Coordinates of C-alpha atoms in Angstrom, one line a residue:
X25 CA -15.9 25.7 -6.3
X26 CA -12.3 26.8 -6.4
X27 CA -9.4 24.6 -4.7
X28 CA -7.2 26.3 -2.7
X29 CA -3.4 24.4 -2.0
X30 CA -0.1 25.2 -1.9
X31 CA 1.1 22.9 -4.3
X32 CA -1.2 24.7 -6.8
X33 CA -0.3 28.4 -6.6
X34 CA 3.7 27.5 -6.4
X35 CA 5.3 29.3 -8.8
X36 CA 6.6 25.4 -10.6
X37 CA 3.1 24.7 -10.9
X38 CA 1.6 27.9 -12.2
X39 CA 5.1 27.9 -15.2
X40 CA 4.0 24.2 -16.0
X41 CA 0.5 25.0 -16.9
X42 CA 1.4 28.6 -18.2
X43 CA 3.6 26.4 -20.4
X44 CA 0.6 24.9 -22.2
X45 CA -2.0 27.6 -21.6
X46 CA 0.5 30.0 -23.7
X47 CA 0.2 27.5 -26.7
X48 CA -3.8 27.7 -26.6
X49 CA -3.6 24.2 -24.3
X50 CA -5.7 23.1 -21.7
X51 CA -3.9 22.6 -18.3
X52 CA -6.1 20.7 -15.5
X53 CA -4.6 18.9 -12.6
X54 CA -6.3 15.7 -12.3
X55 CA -6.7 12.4 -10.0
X56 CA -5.0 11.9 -6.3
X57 CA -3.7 15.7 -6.1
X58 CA -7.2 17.4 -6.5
X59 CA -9.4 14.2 -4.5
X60 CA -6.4 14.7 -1.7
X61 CA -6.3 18.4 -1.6
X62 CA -10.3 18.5 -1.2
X63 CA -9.9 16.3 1.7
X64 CA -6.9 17.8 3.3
X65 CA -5.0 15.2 3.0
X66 CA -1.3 14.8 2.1
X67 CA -0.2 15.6 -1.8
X68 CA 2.5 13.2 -3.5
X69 CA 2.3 12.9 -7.2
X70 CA 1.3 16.1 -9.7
X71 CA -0.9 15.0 -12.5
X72 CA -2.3 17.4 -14.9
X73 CA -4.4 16.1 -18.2
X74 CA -4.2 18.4 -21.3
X75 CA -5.6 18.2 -25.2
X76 CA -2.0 19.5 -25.9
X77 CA -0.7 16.1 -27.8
X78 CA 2.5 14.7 -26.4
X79 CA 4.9 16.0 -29.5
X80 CA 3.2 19.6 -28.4
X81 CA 3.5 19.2 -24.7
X82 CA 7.3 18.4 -25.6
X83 CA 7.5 21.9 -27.7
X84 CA 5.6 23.8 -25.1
X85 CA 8.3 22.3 -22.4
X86 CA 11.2 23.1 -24.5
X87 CA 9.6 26.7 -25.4
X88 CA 9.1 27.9 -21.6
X89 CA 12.8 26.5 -20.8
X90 CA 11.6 23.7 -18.8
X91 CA 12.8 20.1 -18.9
X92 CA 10.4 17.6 -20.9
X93 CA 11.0 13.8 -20.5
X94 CA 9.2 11.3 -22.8
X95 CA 8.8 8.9 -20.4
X96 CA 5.4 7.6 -21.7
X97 CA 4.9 9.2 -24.7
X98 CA 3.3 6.2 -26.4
X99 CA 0.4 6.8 -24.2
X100 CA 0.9 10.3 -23.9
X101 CA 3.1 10.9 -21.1
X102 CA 5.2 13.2 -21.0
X103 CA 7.1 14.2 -17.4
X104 CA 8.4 18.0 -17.0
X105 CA 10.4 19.0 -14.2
X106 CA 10.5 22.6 -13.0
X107 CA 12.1 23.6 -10.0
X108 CA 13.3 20.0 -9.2
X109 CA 9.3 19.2 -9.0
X110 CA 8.1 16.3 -11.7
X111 CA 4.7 16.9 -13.6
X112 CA 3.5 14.3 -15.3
X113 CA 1.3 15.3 -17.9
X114 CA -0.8 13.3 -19.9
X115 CA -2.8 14.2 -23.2
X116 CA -7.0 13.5 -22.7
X117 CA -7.2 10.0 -23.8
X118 CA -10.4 7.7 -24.8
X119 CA -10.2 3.8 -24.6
X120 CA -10.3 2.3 -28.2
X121 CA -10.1 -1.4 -26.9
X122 CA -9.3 -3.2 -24.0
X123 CA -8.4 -6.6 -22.7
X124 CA -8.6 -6.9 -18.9
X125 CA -4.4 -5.9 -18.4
X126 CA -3.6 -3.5 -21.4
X127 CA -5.8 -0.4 -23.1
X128 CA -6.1 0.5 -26.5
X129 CA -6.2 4.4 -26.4
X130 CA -6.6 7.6 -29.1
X131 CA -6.2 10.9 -27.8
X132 CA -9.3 13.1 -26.9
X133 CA -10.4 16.8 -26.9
X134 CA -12.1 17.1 -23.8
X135 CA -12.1 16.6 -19.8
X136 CA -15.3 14.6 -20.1
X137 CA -14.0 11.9 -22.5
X138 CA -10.7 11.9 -20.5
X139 CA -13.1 11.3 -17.6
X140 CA -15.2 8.7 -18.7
X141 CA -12.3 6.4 -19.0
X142 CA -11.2 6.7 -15.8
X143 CA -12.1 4.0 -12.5
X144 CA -13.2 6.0 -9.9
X145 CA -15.6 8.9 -9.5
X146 CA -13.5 10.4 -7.0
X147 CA -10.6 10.0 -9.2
X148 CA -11.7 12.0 -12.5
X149 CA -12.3 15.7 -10.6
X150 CA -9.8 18.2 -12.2
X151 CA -8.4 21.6 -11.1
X152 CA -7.7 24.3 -13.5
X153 CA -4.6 26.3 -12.4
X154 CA -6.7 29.1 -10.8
X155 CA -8.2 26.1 -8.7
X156 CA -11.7 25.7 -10.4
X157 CA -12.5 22.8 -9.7
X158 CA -14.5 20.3 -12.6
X159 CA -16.6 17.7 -12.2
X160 CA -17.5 15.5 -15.5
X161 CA -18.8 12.7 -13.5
X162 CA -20.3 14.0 -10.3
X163 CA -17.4 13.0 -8.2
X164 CA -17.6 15.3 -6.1
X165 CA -20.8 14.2 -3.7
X166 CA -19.3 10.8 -3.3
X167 CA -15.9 12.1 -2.1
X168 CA -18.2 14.8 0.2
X169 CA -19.8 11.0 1.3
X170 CA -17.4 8.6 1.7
X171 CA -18.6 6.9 -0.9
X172 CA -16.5 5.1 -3.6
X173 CA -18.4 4.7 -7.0
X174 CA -17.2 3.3 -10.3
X175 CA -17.5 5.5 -13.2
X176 CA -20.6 4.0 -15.2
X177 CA -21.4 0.7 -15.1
X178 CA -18.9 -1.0 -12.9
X179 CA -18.9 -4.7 -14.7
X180 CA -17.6 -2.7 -17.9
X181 CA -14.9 -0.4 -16.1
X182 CA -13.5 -3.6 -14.3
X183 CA -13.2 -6.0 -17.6
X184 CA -11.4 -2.6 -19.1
X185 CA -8.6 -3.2 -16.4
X186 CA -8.9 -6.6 -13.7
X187 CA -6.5 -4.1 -11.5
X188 CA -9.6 -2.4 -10.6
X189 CA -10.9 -4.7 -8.5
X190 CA -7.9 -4.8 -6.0
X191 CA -8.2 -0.6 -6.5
X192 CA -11.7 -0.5 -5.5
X193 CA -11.3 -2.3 -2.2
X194 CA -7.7 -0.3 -1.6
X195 CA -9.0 3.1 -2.4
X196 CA -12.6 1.9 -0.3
X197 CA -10.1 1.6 2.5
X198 CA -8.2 4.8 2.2
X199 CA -11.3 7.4 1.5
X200 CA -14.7 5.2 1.5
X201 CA -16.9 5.9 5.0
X202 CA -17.0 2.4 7.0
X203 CA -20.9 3.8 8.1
X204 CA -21.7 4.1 5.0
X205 CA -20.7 0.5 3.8
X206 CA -19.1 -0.7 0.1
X207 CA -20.6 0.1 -2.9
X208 CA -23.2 -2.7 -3.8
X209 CA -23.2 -2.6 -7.2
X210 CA -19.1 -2.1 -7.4
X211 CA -19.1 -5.3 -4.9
X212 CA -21.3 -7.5 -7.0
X213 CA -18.9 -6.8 -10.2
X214 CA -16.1 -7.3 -8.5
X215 CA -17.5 -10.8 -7.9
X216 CA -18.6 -11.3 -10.9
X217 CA -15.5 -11.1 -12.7
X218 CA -12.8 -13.0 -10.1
X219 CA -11.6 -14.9 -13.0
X220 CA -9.8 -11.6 -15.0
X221 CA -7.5 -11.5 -11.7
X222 CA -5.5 -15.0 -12.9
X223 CA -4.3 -12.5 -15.9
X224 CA -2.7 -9.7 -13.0
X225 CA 1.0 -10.4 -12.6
X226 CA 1.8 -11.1 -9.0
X227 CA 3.9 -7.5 -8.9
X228 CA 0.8 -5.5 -9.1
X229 CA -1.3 -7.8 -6.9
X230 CA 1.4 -7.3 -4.2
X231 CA 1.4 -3.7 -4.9
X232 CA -2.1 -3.2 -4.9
X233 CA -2.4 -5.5 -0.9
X234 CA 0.7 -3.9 0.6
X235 CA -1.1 0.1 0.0
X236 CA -4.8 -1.6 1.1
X237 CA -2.8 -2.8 4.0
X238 CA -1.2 0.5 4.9
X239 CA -4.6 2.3 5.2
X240 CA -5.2 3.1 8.9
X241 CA -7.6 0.6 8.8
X242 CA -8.4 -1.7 6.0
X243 CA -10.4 -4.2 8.2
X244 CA -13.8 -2.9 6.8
X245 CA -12.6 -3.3 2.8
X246 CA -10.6 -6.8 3.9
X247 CA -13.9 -8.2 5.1
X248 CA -15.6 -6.9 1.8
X249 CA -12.7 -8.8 -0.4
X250 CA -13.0 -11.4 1.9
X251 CA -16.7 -11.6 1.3
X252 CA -17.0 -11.3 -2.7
X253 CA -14.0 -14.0 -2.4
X254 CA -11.7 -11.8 -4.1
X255 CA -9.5 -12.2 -1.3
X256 CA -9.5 -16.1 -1.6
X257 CA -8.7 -15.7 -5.6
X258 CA -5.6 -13.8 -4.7
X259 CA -4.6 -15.3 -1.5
X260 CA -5.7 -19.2 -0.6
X261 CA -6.0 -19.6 2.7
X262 CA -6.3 -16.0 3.7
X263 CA -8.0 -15.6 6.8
X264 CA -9.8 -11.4 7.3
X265 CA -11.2 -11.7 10.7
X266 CA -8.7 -11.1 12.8
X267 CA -7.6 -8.2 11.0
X268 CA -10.0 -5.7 12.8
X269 CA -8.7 -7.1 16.3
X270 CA -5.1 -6.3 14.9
X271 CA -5.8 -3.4 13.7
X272 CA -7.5 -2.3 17.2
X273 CA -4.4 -3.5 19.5
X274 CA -2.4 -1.6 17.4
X275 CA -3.6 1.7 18.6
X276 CA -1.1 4.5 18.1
X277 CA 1.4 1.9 16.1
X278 CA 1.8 3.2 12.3
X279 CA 0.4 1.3 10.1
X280 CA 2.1 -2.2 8.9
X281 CA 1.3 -3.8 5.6
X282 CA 4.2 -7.2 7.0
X283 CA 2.4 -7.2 10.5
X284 CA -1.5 -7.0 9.3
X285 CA -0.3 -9.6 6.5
X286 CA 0.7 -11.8 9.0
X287 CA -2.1 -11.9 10.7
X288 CA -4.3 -12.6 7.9
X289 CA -1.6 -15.7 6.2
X290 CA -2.4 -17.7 3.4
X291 CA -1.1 -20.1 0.8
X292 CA 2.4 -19.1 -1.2
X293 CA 2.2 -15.7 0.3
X294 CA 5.6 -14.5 -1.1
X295 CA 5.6 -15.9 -4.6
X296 CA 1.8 -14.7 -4.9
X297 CA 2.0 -10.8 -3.6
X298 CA 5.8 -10.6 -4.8
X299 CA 7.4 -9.6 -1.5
X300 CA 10.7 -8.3 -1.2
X301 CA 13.5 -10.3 0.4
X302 CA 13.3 -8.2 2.8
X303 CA 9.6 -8.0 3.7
X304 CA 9.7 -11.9 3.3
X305 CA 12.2 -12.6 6.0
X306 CA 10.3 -10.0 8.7
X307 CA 7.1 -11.8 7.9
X308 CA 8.4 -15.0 8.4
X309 CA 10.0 -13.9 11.8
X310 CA 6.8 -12.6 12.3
X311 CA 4.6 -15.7 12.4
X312 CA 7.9 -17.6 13.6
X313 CA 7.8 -15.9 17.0
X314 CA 4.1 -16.3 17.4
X315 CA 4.4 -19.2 19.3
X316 CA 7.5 -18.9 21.4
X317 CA 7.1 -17.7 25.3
X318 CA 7.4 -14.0 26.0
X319 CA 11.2 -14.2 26.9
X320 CA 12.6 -16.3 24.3
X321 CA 9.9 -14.4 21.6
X322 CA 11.6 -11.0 22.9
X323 CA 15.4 -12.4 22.9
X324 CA 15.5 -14.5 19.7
X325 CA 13.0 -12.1 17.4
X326 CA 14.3 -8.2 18.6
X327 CA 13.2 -6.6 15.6
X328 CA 10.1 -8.0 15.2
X329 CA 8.5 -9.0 18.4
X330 CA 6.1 -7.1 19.3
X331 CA 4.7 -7.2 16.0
X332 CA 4.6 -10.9 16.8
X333 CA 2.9 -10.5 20.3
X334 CA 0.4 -8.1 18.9
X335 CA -0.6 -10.7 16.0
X336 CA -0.3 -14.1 18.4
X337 CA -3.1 -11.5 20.9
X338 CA -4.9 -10.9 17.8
X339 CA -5.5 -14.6 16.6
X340 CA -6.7 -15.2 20.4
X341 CA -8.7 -12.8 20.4
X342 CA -6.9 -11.0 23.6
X343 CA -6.2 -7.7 24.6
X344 CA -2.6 -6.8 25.6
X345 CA -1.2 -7.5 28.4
X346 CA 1.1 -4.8 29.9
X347 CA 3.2 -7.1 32.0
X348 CA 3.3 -9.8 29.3
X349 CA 4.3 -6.9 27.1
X350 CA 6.9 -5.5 29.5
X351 CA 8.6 -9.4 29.2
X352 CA 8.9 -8.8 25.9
X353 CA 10.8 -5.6 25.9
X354 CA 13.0 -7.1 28.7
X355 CA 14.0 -10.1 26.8
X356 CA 14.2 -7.8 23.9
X357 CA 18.0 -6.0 25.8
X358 CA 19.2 -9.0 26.7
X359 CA 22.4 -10.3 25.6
X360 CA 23.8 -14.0 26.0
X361 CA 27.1 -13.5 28.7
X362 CA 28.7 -16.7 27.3
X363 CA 30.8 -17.1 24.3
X364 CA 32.5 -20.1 22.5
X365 CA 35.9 -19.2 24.0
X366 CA 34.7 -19.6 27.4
X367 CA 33.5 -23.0 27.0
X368 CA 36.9 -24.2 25.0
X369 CA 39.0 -26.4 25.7
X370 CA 36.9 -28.3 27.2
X371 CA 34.5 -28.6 24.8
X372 CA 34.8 -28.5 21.0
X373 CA 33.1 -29.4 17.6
X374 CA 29.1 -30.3 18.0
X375 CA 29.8 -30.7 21.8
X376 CA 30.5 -26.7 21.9
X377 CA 27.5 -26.3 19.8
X378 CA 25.4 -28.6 22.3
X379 CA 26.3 -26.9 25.4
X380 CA 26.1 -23.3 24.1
X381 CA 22.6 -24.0 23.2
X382 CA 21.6 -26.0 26.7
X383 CA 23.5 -23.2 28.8
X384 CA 21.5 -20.3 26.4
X385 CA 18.2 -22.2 27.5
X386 CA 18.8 -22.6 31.1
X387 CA 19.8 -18.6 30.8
X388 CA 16.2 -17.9 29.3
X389 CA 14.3 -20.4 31.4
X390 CA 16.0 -18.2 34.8
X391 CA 14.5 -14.8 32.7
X392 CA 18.0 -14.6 32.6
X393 CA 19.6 -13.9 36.0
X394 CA 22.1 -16.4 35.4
X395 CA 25.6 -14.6 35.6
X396 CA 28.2 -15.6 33.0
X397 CA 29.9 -17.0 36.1
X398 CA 27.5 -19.5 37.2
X399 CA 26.5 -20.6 33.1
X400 CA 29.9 -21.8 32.5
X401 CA 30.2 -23.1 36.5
X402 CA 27.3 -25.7 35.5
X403 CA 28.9 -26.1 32.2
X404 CA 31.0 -28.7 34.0

């Protein structure tokens, strides 16, 4: 079969792979463009494997006038830029030893020993540049299916890499079919080996969560993780079932990696997945407004609010509630009418403090139709 994309017939694409091809090289694209572009799906990164060694890719580069980068070369990276688009291209590598975190590689001839090192079926179909399309490992009926398959025996491709088992649940939620279920045999070695995930730092763990929580719906893989307790190894305390509730009041909402986490909580959740400063504040004012009433949810939590009424309806089990919801948009505009200098003389120091917070109450309690007027009346 031949792939057909735009990305693949622009004319960067077709000078980076004349750039090799001219030297006697290989050129396939390889990985997440060709399994997206066969699906239809959006195309980020450019891949293309080769059995042009890096020092060759470099002369090739340098040759057709095109900026080469060494940016990996120890593994046999090297990035080219044409037309402002990055190609990383990688010499066909073989695995020479392996510890669980790092790989041992010599470079290879062929598209079938590059692909025999690789995790996923779905992940080792390559595109030459006039789009046909090869298949070393009969990727192609599982992407056709749904159906997310280690290369070889699964036990062996996840002690090459403990990464894989976080992969095989995140890419299970972006492309697997939930009608069709996980893969058994995947599953059971994913369980089988939850002690190789003590030796993943907690940078690639939090990486590897935060994109299985972005898919549109990662409840079907969470349960799975949650099942083979790979989800307990990496997360304490995690809890999966209400994701699918979430996930369903969500509707229309783009997906949230901070909201679904949220529901889902555990032990040490920032230290263990890594999160930004930034993502740790919002999912802390997350699970903070859970339990406030609509109006002071809405007032004191704007940003995050309804992200906090959609998990609090989630952990209930409840639908939402349009009028509960329409509280918490209200209280969401609202500003407080009374400011320190309206309060002062009279009242200084922790006394200022006191009745700023006591009149800001009685304004929230009143769903606040209190005028400034009658707040700083009663202040007294």
């Amino acid at each position: 079969m031949r792939l057909t994309a735009d990305w693949l017939t622009h004319p960067a694409s077709q000078a980076v792979c004349t750039a090799l091809t001219d030297g006697g090289f290989q050129a396939h694209f390889v990985g997440g463009c060709v399994r997206n572009a066969l699906l239809g799906k959006p195309v980020s990164d450019l891949d293309i494997s080769t059995d042009a060694r890096p020092e060759q890719t470099l002369k090739q580069a340098k040759q057709a006038g095109l900026k080469a980068i060494p940016t990996g070369i120890d593994h046999g990276t090297i990035t080219v830029v044409a037309d402002g688009i990055p190609f990383e291209i990688t010499t066909f590598r073989r695995d020479v030893d392996t510890d669980g975190r790092h790989a041992v590689v010599d470079f290879a001839d062929t598209t079938e020993e590059d692909a025999r090192r690789r995790d996923f079926t779905m992940n080792a179909l390559y595109a030459a540049p006039n789009g046909e399309v090869f298949d070393p490992v009969n990727g192609l009926p599982d992407l056709r299916a749904g159906h997310l398959r280690f290369i070889g025996d699964a036990d062996q491709r996840i002690r090459e890499d403990y990464l894989r088992i976080l992969r095989f649940f995140r890419f299970s939620a972006w492309y697997g079919d939930p009608a069709l279920g996980i893969d058994a045999d995947g599953l059971a070695a994913c369980a089988e080996n939850l002690d190789g995930l003590a030796q993943l730092s907690a940078e690639r763990v939090g990486s590897e969560m935060r994109k299985l929580l972005s898919a549109a719906d990662p409840a079907p893989a969470m349960a799975a993780m949650a099942a083979s307790g790979v989800l307990y190894a990496v997360l304490p305390g995690a809890q999966a079932q209400n994701l699918a509730i979430l996930v369903h009041l969500e509707g229309d909402r783009s997906p949230d990696p901070i909201r679904r986490l949220a529901v889902i909580g555990g032990e040490d959740v920032p230290e263990r997945l890594r999160l930004s400063n930034a993502d740790n504040r919002r999912l802390e004012a997350i699970q903070a407004g859970v339990c406030l009433d609509f109006p002071e949810l809405g007032y004191r939590f704007k940003d995050t609010a309804e992200d906090s009424y959609l998990v609090r309806q989630a952990s209930m089990g409840q639908p939402i509630d349009p009028d509960d919801l329409a509280i918490v948009h209200h209280a969401m505009q609202q500003s407080f009418p009374v400011k320190a200098a309206d309060l002062m003389p009279a009242f200084t120091g922790a006394a200022l403090g006191e009745r700023l917070r006591k009149l800001e109450a009685d304004w929230i309690a009143s769903g606040f139709t209190l005028s400034r007027d009658a707040l700083i009346s009663s202040a007294g």
